[in-house]
Tab-separated table of C-alpha atoms in Angstrom:
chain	number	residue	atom	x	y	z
A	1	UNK	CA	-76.802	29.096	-61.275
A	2	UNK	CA	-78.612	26.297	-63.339
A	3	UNK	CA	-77.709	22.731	-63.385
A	4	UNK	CA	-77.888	21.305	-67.013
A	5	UNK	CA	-78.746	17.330	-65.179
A	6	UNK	CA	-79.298	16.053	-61.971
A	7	UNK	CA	-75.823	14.534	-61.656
A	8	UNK	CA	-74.155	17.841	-60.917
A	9	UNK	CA	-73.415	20.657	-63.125
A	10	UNK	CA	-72.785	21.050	-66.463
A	11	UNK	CA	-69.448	21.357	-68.266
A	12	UNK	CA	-69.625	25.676	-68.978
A	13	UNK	CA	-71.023	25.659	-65.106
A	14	UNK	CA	-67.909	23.789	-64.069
A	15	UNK	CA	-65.887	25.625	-65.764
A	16	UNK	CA	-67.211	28.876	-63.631
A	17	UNK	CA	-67.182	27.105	-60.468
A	18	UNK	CA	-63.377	26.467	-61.107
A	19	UNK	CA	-62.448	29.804	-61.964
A	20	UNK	CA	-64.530	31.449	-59.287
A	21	UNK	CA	-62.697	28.811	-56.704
A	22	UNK	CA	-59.524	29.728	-58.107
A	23	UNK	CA	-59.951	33.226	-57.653
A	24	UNK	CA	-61.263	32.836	-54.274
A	25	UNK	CA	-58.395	31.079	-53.236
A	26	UNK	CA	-56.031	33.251	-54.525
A	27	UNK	CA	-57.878	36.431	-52.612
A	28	UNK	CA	-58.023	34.617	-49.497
A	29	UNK	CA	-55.241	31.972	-48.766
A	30	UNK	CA	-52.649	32.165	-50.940
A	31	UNK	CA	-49.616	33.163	-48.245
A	32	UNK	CA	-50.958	29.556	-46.659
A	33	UNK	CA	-51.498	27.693	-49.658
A	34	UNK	CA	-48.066	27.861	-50.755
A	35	UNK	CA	-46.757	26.924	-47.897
A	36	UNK	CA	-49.306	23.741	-47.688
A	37	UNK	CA	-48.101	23.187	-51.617
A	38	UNK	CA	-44.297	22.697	-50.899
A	39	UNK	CA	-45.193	20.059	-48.071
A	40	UNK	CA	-47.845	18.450	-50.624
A	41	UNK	CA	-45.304	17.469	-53.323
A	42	UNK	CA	-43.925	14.459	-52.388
A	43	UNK	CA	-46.813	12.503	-51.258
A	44	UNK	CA	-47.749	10.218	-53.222
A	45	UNK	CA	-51.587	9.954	-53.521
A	46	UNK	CA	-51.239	12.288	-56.158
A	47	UNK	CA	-54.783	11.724	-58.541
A	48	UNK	CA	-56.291	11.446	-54.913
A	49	UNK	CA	-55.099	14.656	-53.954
A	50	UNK	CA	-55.970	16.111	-57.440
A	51	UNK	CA	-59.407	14.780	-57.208
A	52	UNK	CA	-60.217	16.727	-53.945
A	53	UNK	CA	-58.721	19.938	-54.811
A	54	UNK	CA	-61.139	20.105	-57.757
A	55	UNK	CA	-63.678	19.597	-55.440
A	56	UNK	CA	-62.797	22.036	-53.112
A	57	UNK	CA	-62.293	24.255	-55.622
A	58	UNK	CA	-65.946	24.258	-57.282
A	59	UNK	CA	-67.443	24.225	-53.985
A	60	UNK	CA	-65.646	27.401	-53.483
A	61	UNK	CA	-66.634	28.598	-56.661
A	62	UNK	CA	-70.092	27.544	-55.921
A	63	UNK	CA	-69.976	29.696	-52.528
A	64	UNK	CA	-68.243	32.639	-53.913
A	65	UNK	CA	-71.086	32.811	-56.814
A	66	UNK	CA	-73.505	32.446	-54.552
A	67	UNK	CA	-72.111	35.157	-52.493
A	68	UNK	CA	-72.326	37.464	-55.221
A	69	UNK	CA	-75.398	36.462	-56.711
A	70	UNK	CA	-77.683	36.515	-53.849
A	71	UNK	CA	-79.001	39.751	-53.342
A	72	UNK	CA	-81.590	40.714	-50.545
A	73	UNK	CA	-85.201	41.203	-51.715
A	74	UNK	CA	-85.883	45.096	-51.210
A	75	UNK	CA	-87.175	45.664	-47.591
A	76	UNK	CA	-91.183	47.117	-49.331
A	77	UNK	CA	-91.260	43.686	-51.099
A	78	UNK	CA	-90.978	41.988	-47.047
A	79	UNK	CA	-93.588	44.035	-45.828
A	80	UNK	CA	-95.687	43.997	-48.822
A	81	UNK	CA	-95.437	39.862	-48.626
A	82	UNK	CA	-95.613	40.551	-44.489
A	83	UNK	CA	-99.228	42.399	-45.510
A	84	UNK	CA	-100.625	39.856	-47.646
A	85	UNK	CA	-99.794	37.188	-45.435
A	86	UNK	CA	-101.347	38.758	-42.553
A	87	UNK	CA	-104.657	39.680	-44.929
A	88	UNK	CA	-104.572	35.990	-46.174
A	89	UNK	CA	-104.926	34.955	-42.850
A	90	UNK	CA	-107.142	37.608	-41.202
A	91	UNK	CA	-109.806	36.605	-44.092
A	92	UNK	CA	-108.997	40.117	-45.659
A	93	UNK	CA	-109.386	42.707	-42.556
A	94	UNK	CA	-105.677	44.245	-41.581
């Protein structure tokens, strides 16, 4: 994922990061998050509370991208960077 400035991300890659926390969350804890929710409505930090949930939520986001973006170079690509390392350093003889 790109970052449009060095402040954070951009307003589309927000966006993402939202919806892939909020579907995180809702594969993984919603049974507890409701229950959290009910005893969450009457405080009274409100914006506070607001304000970290959105954070949470693109950091999950960010993870669960990441998570499914990241794939494994192919195991020949390893051991053909595991060769040239090993010529690199043996001045060409392997």
């Amino acid at each position: 994922m790109t970052h449009s400035t060095e402040r954070g991300p951009g307003r589309d890659d927000r966006a993402v990061l939202l919806v892939a926390g909020l579907a995180d969350l809702a594969v993984s804890t919603i049974g507890s998050a409701l229950g959290g929710l009910r005893g969450l409505l009457g405080r009274s930090d409100t914006t506070d509370l607001v304000r970290d949930v959105e954070e949470d939520l693109q950091a999950r986001g960010r993870l669960a991208l990441d998570r499914c973006t990241n794939v494994p170079p192919a195991h020949l690509e390893v051991l053909a960077r595991h060769v040239n390392a090993r010529r690199t350093a043996d001045g060409g003889d392997v």
